[in-house]
Amino acid sequence: DAVGLGYLGLGQPLTTLSGGERQRLKLAIHMAKNGSTYILDEPTTGLHLADVDHLLALLDRLVDDGNTVIVIEHHQAVMAHADWIVDIGPGAGHEGGQVVFEGTPEALVNTGKTLTAQHLREYTTRT
């Protein structure tokens, strides 16, 4: 329930879960242990917008408990909520691979010249 999977039934086949749900299930298992670093790759995949807010609250709780949380994500709400962003580019795939920005979301919005900065700027002016 802490990771927003309270709606799943016991015995539900893993093949019926989205990628984001599988990651949150793994996260729940690891939260029962003493962990210090969590790396999540696109945890919002397949999530409803209301579930994204639940995920952000969970990530905040992990950080507040003294853990390090690294999230590889393209969802603007997650980026806007982050403490620190490392933007890799300048493009995707073979066009990327370089750090093109490192700093707070606010600094990226205010001074960034990357595609990520453009999309995050548009998102923050809408919300």
GROMACS .gro file of N, CA and C in nm:
model
  381
    1ASP      N    1   0.082  -0.119   0.000
    1ASP     CA    2   0.000   0.000   0.000
    1ASP      C    3   0.087   0.127   0.000
    2ALA      N    4   0.202   0.123   0.069
    2ALA     CA    5   0.290   0.240   0.078
    2ALA      C    6   0.344   0.283  -0.058
    3VAL      N    7   0.353   0.191  -0.152
    3VAL     CA    8   0.404   0.226  -0.285
    3VAL      C    9   0.291   0.244  -0.387
    4GLY      N   10   0.166   0.246  -0.339
    4GLY     CA   11   0.053   0.273  -0.427
    4GLY      C   12   0.003   0.151  -0.503
    5LEU      N   13   0.026   0.033  -0.448
    5LEU     CA   14  -0.020  -0.089  -0.515
    5LEU      C   15  -0.127  -0.162  -0.435
    6GLY      N   16  -0.196  -0.090  -0.348
    6GLY     CA   17  -0.297  -0.151  -0.264
    6GLY      C   18  -0.413  -0.212  -0.341
    7TYR      N   19  -0.428  -0.175  -0.465
    7TYR     CA   20  -0.537  -0.227  -0.547
    7TYR      C   21  -0.506  -0.364  -0.608
    8LEU      N   22  -0.380  -0.409  -0.601
    8LEU     CA   23  -0.345  -0.539  -0.658
    8LEU      C   24  -0.393  -0.652  -0.568
    9GLY      N   25  -0.432  -0.761  -0.630
    9GLY     CA   26  -0.474  -0.878  -0.554
    9GLY      C   27  -0.358  -0.974  -0.535
   10LEU      N   28  -0.360  -1.047  -0.424
   10LEU     CA   29  -0.258  -1.149  -0.402
   10LEU      C   30  -0.270  -1.254  -0.510
   11GLY      N   31  -0.157  -1.297  -0.560
   11GLY     CA   32  -0.157  -1.400  -0.663
   11GLY      C   33  -0.175  -1.347  -0.804
   12GLN      N   34  -0.182  -1.214  -0.819
   12GLN     CA   35  -0.198  -1.157  -0.953
   12GLN      C   36  -0.070  -1.184  -1.032
   13PRO      N   37  -0.081  -1.236  -1.154
   13PRO     CA   38   0.039  -1.267  -1.233
   13PRO      C   39   0.122  -1.142  -1.262
   14LEU      N   40   0.252  -1.154  -1.253
   14LEU     CA   41   0.341  -1.042  -1.282
   14LEU      C   42   0.325  -0.992  -1.424
   15THR      N   43   0.285  -1.079  -1.515
   15THR     CA   44   0.269  -1.040  -1.655
   15THR      C   45   0.155  -0.940  -1.675
   16THR      N   46   0.068  -0.924  -1.574
   16THR     CA   47  -0.043  -0.828  -1.585
   16THR      C   48  -0.005  -0.691  -1.532
   17LEU      N   49   0.117  -0.677  -1.476
   17LEU     CA   50   0.159  -0.549  -1.418
   17LEU      C   51   0.232  -0.465  -1.522
   18SER      N   52   0.216  -0.333  -1.513
   18SER     CA   53   0.291  -0.242  -1.599
   18SER      C   54   0.435  -0.237  -1.549
   19GLY      N   55   0.523  -0.179  -1.630
   19GLY     CA   56   0.662  -0.164  -1.589
   19GLY      C   57   0.675  -0.082  -1.462
   20GLY      N   58   0.596   0.024  -1.451
   20GLY     CA   59   0.600   0.107  -1.330
   20GLY      C   60   0.551   0.032  -1.208
   21GLU      N   61   0.449  -0.052  -1.226
   21GLU     CA   62   0.398  -0.131  -1.114
   21GLU      C   63   0.502  -0.233  -1.069
   22ARG      N   64   0.571  -0.296  -1.164
   22ARG     CA   65   0.675  -0.393  -1.127
   22ARG      C   66   0.788  -0.325  -1.051
   23GLN      N   67   0.826  -0.204  -1.094
   23GLN     CA   68   0.931  -0.132  -1.023
   23GLN      C   69   0.887  -0.097  -0.881
   24ARG      N   70   0.762  -0.055  -0.866
   24ARG     CA   71   0.713  -0.020  -0.732
   24ARG      C   72   0.702  -0.144  -0.644
   25LEU      N   73   0.672  -0.258  -0.703
   25LEU     CA   74   0.671  -0.382  -0.627
   25LEU      C   75   0.812  -0.415  -0.577
   26LYS      N   76   0.911  -0.401  -0.664
   26LYS     CA   77   1.050  -0.422  -0.623
   26LYS      C   78   1.089  -0.323  -0.514
   27LEU      N   79   1.044  -0.198  -0.529
   27LEU     CA   80   1.074  -0.096  -0.431
   27LEU      C   81   1.015  -0.132  -0.295
   28ALA      N   82   0.893  -0.182  -0.294
   28ALA     CA   83   0.829  -0.222  -0.169
   28ALA      C   84   0.908  -0.332  -0.100
   29ILE      N   85   0.957  -0.427  -0.178
   29ILE     CA   86   1.037  -0.535  -0.121
   29ILE      C   87   1.164  -0.480  -0.059
   30HIS      N   88   1.229  -0.388  -0.128
   30HIS     CA   89   1.355  -0.333  -0.078
   30HIS      C   90   1.334  -0.236   0.038
   31MET      N   91   1.216  -0.173   0.043
   31MET     CA   92   1.190  -0.081   0.154
   31MET      C   93   1.183  -0.155   0.287
   32ALA      N   94   1.153  -0.283   0.282
   32ALA     CA   95   1.148  -0.363   0.404
   32ALA      C   96   1.289  -0.388   0.457
   33LYS      N   97   1.389  -0.366   0.375
   33LYS     CA   98   1.529  -0.383   0.414
   33LYS      C   99   1.586  -0.246   0.445
   34ASN      N  100   1.706  -0.244   0.499
   34ASN     CA  101   1.776  -0.118   0.520
   34ASN      C  102   1.851  -0.083   0.394
   35GLY      N  103   1.797   0.008   0.316
   35GLY     CA  104   1.861   0.050   0.193
   35GLY      C  105   1.908   0.194   0.205
   36SER      N  106   2.000   0.231   0.121
   36SER     CA  107   2.044   0.369   0.125
   36SER      C  108   2.039   0.437  -0.012
   37THR      N  109   2.039   0.359  -0.119
   37THR     CA  110   2.033   0.417  -0.253
   37THR      C  111   1.931   0.340  -0.336
   38TYR      N  112   1.839   0.414  -0.397
   38TYR     CA  113   1.738   0.356  -0.485
   38TYR      C  114   1.753   0.419  -0.622
   39ILE      N  115   1.756   0.336  -0.726
   39ILE     CA  116   1.762   0.385  -0.863
   39ILE      C  117   1.638   0.333  -0.935
   40LEU      N  118   1.556   0.424  -0.984
   40LEU     CA  119   1.432   0.389  -1.052
   40LEU      C  120   1.439   0.437  -1.197
   41ASP      N  121   1.404   0.350  -1.289
   41ASP     CA  122   1.406   0.383  -1.431
   41ASP      C  123   1.262   0.396  -1.481
   42GLU      N  124   1.222   0.518  -1.511
   42GLU     CA  125   1.089   0.549  -1.562
   42GLU      C  126   0.977   0.488  -1.475
   43PRO      N  127   0.975   0.519  -1.345
   43PRO     CA  128   0.874   0.459  -1.258
   43PRO      C  129   0.731   0.504  -1.286
   44THR      N  130   0.712   0.608  -1.366
   44THR     CA  131   0.576   0.654  -1.395
   44THR      C  132   0.513   0.582  -1.513
   45THR      N  133   0.588   0.494  -1.578
   45THR     CA  134   0.537   0.422  -1.694
   45THR      C  135   0.409   0.347  -1.658
   46GLY      N  136   0.302   0.377  -1.729
   46GLY     CA  137   0.175   0.310  -1.708
   46GLY      C  138   0.094   0.362  -1.591
   47LEU      N  139   0.141   0.467  -1.525
   47LEU     CA  140   0.069   0.520  -1.409
   47LEU      C  141  -0.035   0.623  -1.449
   48HIS      N  142  -0.147   0.621  -1.379
   48HIS     CA  143  -0.248   0.726  -1.389
   48HIS      C  144  -0.190   0.851  -1.323
   49LEU      N  145  -0.233   0.969  -1.364
   49LEU     CA  146  -0.179   1.093  -1.306
   49LEU      C  147  -0.193   1.098  -1.154
   50ALA      N  148  -0.303   1.045  -1.101
   50ALA     CA  149  -0.320   1.044  -0.954
   50ALA      C  150  -0.215   0.957  -0.887
   51ASP      N  151  -0.173   0.851  -0.955
   51ASP     CA  152  -0.070   0.763  -0.900
   51ASP      C  153   0.067   0.829  -0.900
   52VAL      N  154   0.090   0.922  -0.992
   52VAL     CA  155   0.218   0.993  -0.997
   52VAL      C  156   0.236   1.074  -0.867
   53ASP      N  157   0.130   1.139  -0.821
   53ASP     CA  158   0.137   1.213  -0.695
   53ASP      C  159   0.170   1.121  -0.579
   54HIS      N  160   0.111   1.002  -0.579
   54HIS     CA  161   0.139   0.904  -0.474
   54HIS      C  162   0.286   0.861  -0.480
   55LEU      N  163   0.337   0.840  -0.601
   55LEU     CA  164   0.477   0.803  -0.619
   55LEU      C  165   0.569   0.914  -0.567
   56LEU      N  166   0.537   1.039  -0.599
   56LEU     CA  167   0.619   1.151  -0.553
   56LEU      C  168   0.623   1.157  -0.401
   57ALA      N  169   0.510   1.133  -0.336
   57ALA     CA  170   0.506   1.131  -0.189
   57ALA      C  171   0.594   1.018  -0.134
   58LEU      N  172   0.591   0.904  -0.200
   58LEU     CA  173   0.675   0.792  -0.159
   58LEU      C  174   0.822   0.826  -0.173
   59LEU      N  175   0.859   0.887  -0.286
   59LEU     CA  176   0.999   0.925  -0.306
   59LEU      C  177   1.043   1.027  -0.202
   60ASP      N  178   0.955   1.122  -0.169
   60ASP     CA  179   0.986   1.219  -0.063
   60ASP      C  180   1.011   1.148   0.069
   61ARG      N  181   0.929   1.048   0.099
   61ARG     CA  182   0.945   0.974   0.224
   61ARG      C  183   1.080   0.902   0.229
   62LEU      N  184   1.119   0.842   0.117
   62LEU     CA  185   1.248   0.775   0.110
   62LEU      C  186   1.362   0.874   0.135
   63VAL      N  187   1.355   0.990   0.073
   63VAL     CA  188   1.459   1.093   0.091
   63VAL      C  189   1.458   1.144   0.235
   64ASP      N  190   1.339   1.170   0.289
   64ASP     CA  191   1.328   1.218   0.427
   64ASP      C  192   1.384   1.118   0.527
   65ASP      N  193   1.381   0.989   0.492
   65ASP     CA  194   1.436   0.885   0.578
   65ASP      C  195   1.587   0.870   0.561
   66GLY      N  196   1.649   0.958   0.482
   66GLY     CA  197   1.794   0.959   0.468
   66GLY      C  198   1.848   0.879   0.352
   67ASN      N  199   1.761   0.834   0.263
   67ASN     CA  200   1.805   0.756   0.148
   67ASN      C  201   1.837   0.848   0.030
   68THR      N  202   1.916   0.795  -0.062
   68THR     CA  203   1.943   0.862  -0.189
   68THR      C  204   1.852   0.800  -0.293
   69VAL      N  205   1.781   0.883  -0.368
   69VAL     CA  206   1.690   0.835  -0.471
   69VAL      C  207   1.731   0.897  -0.604
   70ILE      N  208   1.763   0.810  -0.699
   70ILE     CA  209   1.799   0.854  -0.834
   70ILE      C  210   1.689   0.803  -0.926
   71VAL      N  211   1.629   0.895  -1.002
   71VAL     CA  212   1.518   0.859  -1.090
   71VAL      C  213   1.553   0.899  -1.233
   72ILE      N  214   1.548   0.804  -1.323
   72ILE     CA  215   1.563   0.832  -1.465
   72ILE      C  216   1.420   0.848  -1.517
   73GLU      N  217   1.386   0.969  -1.559
   73GLU     CA  218   1.245   0.997  -1.586
   73GLU      C  219   1.231   1.110  -1.687
   74HIS      N  220   1.124   1.102  -1.768
   74HIS     CA  221   1.090   1.208  -1.862
   74HIS      C  222   0.962   1.281  -1.823
   75HIS      N  223   0.894   1.232  -1.721
   75HIS     CA  224   0.767   1.291  -1.677
   75HIS      C  225   0.796   1.427  -1.612
   76GLN      N  226   0.734   1.533  -1.666
   76GLN     CA  227   0.763   1.668  -1.619
   76GLN      C  228   0.731   1.689  -1.472
   77ALA      N  229   0.625   1.627  -1.420
   77ALA     CA  230   0.590   1.644  -1.279
   77ALA      C  231   0.700   1.590  -1.189
   78VAL      N  232   0.760   1.479  -1.229
   78VAL     CA  233   0.870   1.422  -1.151
   78VAL      C  234   0.993   1.512  -1.159
   79MET      N  235   1.023   1.561  -1.278
   79MET     CA  236   1.138   1.651  -1.293
   79MET      C  237   1.119   1.779  -1.212
   80ALA      N  238   1.000   1.837  -1.218
   80ALA     CA  239   0.973   1.961  -1.145
   80ALA      C  240   0.983   1.940  -0.994
   81HIS      N  241   0.958   1.818  -0.948
   81HIS     CA  242   0.959   1.785  -0.806
   81HIS      C  243   1.098   1.750  -0.753
   82ALA      N  244   1.191   1.725  -0.844
   82ALA     CA  245   1.325   1.678  -0.807
   82ALA      C  246   1.403   1.784  -0.730
   83ASP      N  247   1.499   1.737  -0.652
   83ASP     CA  248   1.593   1.828  -0.586
   83ASP      C  249   1.703   1.869  -0.682
   84TRP      N  250   1.742   1.780  -0.773
   84TRP     CA  251   1.856   1.802  -0.861
   84TRP      C  252   1.831   1.729  -0.992
   85ILE      N  253   1.867   1.791  -1.103
   85ILE     CA  254   1.850   1.731  -1.235
   85ILE      C  255   1.984   1.724  -1.305
   86VAL      N  256   2.011   1.609  -1.366
   86VAL     CA  257   2.124   1.593  -1.456
   86VAL      C  258   2.062   1.564  -1.593
   87ASP      N  259   2.076   1.656  -1.685
   87ASP     CA  260   2.017   1.644  -1.819
   87ASP      C  261   2.125   1.592  -1.913
   88ILE      N  262   2.097   1.480  -1.977
   88ILE     CA  263   2.191   1.418  -2.071
   88ILE      C  264   2.142   1.446  -2.212
   89GLY      N  265   2.231   1.486  -2.299
   89GLY     CA  266   2.191   1.517  -2.436
   89GLY      C  267   2.312   1.535  -2.524
   90PRO      N  268   2.307   1.619  -2.625
   90PRO     CA  269   2.199   1.715  -2.651
   90PRO      C  270   2.075   1.654  -2.714
   91GLY      N  271   2.083   1.534  -2.767
   91GLY     CA  272   1.967   1.468  -2.826
   91GLY      C  273   1.950   1.330  -2.766
   92ALA      N  274   1.870   1.249  -2.832
   92ALA     CA  275   1.845   1.113  -2.783
   92ALA      C  276   1.935   1.013  -2.853
   93GLY      N  277   1.950   0.896  -2.793
   93GLY     CA  278   2.027   0.787  -2.854
   93GLY      C  279   2.169   0.828  -2.887
   94HIS      N  280   2.208   0.808  -3.012
   94HIS     CA  281   2.344   0.840  -3.056
   94HIS      C  282   2.372   0.990  -3.055
   95GLU      N  283   2.267   1.070  -3.044
   95GLU     CA  284   2.280   1.215  -3.042
   95GLU      C  285   2.309   1.267  -2.901
   96GLY      N  286   2.312   1.177  -2.803
   96GLY     CA  287   2.328   1.219  -2.663
   96GLY      C  288   2.456   1.168  -2.602
   97GLY      N  289   2.453   1.159  -2.470
   97GLY     CA  290   2.566   1.104  -2.398
   97GLY      C  291   2.650   1.205  -2.323
   98GLN      N  292   2.615   1.332  -2.334
   98GLN     CA  293   2.691   1.437  -2.265
   98GLN      C  294   2.602   1.504  -2.160
   99VAL      N  295   2.662   1.545  -2.049
   99VAL     CA  296   2.587   1.623  -1.950
   99VAL      C  297   2.572   1.764  -2.008
  100VAL      N  298   2.447   1.804  -2.034
  100VAL     CA  299   2.421   1.935  -2.092
  100VAL      C  300   2.366   2.033  -1.989
  101PHE      N  301   2.327   1.982  -1.872
  101PHE     CA  302   2.282   2.067  -1.762
  101PHE      C  303   2.289   1.987  -1.634
  102GLU      N  304   2.323   2.057  -1.525
  102GLU     CA  305   2.320   1.997  -1.392
  102GLU      C  306   2.281   2.108  -1.295
  103GLY      N  307   2.175   2.084  -1.220
  103GLY     CA  308   2.130   2.183  -1.123
  103GLY      C  309   1.987   2.160  -1.080
  104THR      N  310   1.930   2.259  -1.017
  104THR     CA  311   1.793   2.249  -0.967
  104THR      C  312   1.693   2.262  -1.082
  105PRO      N  313   1.572   2.212  -1.062
  105PRO     CA  314   1.469   2.231  -1.166
  105PRO      C  315   1.446   2.379  -1.196
  106GLU      N  316   1.450   2.462  -1.092
  106GLU     CA  317   1.429   2.606  -1.112
  106GLU      C  318   1.537   2.665  -1.202
  107ALA      N  319   1.662   2.624  -1.180
  107ALA     CA  320   1.770   2.675  -1.264
  107ALA      C  321   1.756   2.626  -1.407
  108LEU      N  322   1.713   2.503  -1.424
  108LEU     CA  323   1.691   2.450  -1.559
  108LEU      C  324   1.583   2.530  -1.631
  109VAL      N  325   1.474   2.559  -1.561
  109VAL     CA  326   1.365   2.637  -1.620
  109VAL      C  327   1.411   2.779  -1.652
  110ASN      N  328   1.486   2.839  -1.561
  110ASN     CA  329   1.525   2.980  -1.576
  110ASN      C  330   1.639   3.003  -1.673
  111THR      N  331   1.734   2.909  -1.681
  111THR     CA  332   1.854   2.935  -1.762
  111THR      C  333   1.884   2.828  -1.864
  112GLY      N  334   1.817   2.714  -1.857
  112GLY     CA  335   1.847   2.603  -1.946
  112GLY      C  336   1.811   2.631  -2.090
  113LYS      N  337   1.893   2.576  -2.179
  113LYS     CA  338   1.870   2.594  -2.322
  113LYS      C  339   1.847   2.462  -2.392
  114THR      N  340   1.825   2.357  -2.316
  114THR     CA  341   1.808   2.224  -2.372
  114THR      C  342   1.661   2.197  -2.404
  115LEU      N  343   1.637   2.087  -2.475
  115LEU     CA  344   1.501   2.045  -2.505
  115LEU      C  345   1.426   2.013  -2.375
  116THR      N  346   1.495   1.952  -2.280
  116THR     CA  347   1.434   1.924  -2.150
  116THR      C  348   1.393   2.053  -2.082
  117ALA      N  349   1.479   2.154  -2.086
  117ALA     CA  350   1.447   2.284  -2.027
  117ALA      C  351   1.323   2.343  -2.091
  118GLN      N  352   1.314   2.335  -2.222
  118GLN     CA  353   1.198   2.389  -2.295
  118GLN      C  354   1.070   2.321  -2.249
  119HIS      N  355   1.070   2.186  -2.242
  119HIS     CA  356   0.950   2.113  -2.203
  119HIS      C  357   0.915   2.138  -2.057
  120LEU      N  358   1.014   2.144  -1.970
  120LEU     CA  359   0.987   2.170  -1.828
  120LEU      C  360   0.937   2.313  -1.808
  121ARG      N  361   0.990   2.406  -1.884
  121ARG     CA  362   0.944   2.546  -1.877
  121ARG      C  363   0.797   2.555  -1.917
  122GLU      N  364   0.759   2.487  -2.025
  122GLU     CA  365   0.619   2.487  -2.069
  122GLU      C  366   0.529   2.421  -1.963
  123TYR      N  367   0.577   2.313  -1.905
  123TYR     CA  368   0.499   2.243  -1.802
  123TYR      C  369   0.479   2.333  -1.680
  124THR      N  370   0.582   2.398  -1.633
  124THR     CA  371   0.571   2.478  -1.510
  124THR      C  372   0.487   2.603  -1.531
  125THR      N  373   0.478   2.653  -1.652
  125THR     CA  374   0.392   2.769  -1.675
  125THR      C  375   0.245   2.728  -1.684
  126ARG      N  376   0.217   2.598  -1.714
  126ARG     CA  377   0.079   2.548  -1.718
  126ARG      C  378   0.026   2.512  -1.581
  127THR      N  379   0.116   2.474  -1.490
  127THR     CA  380   0.069   2.427  -1.357
  127THR      C  381   0.077   2.535  -1.253
   0.00000   0.00000   0.00000
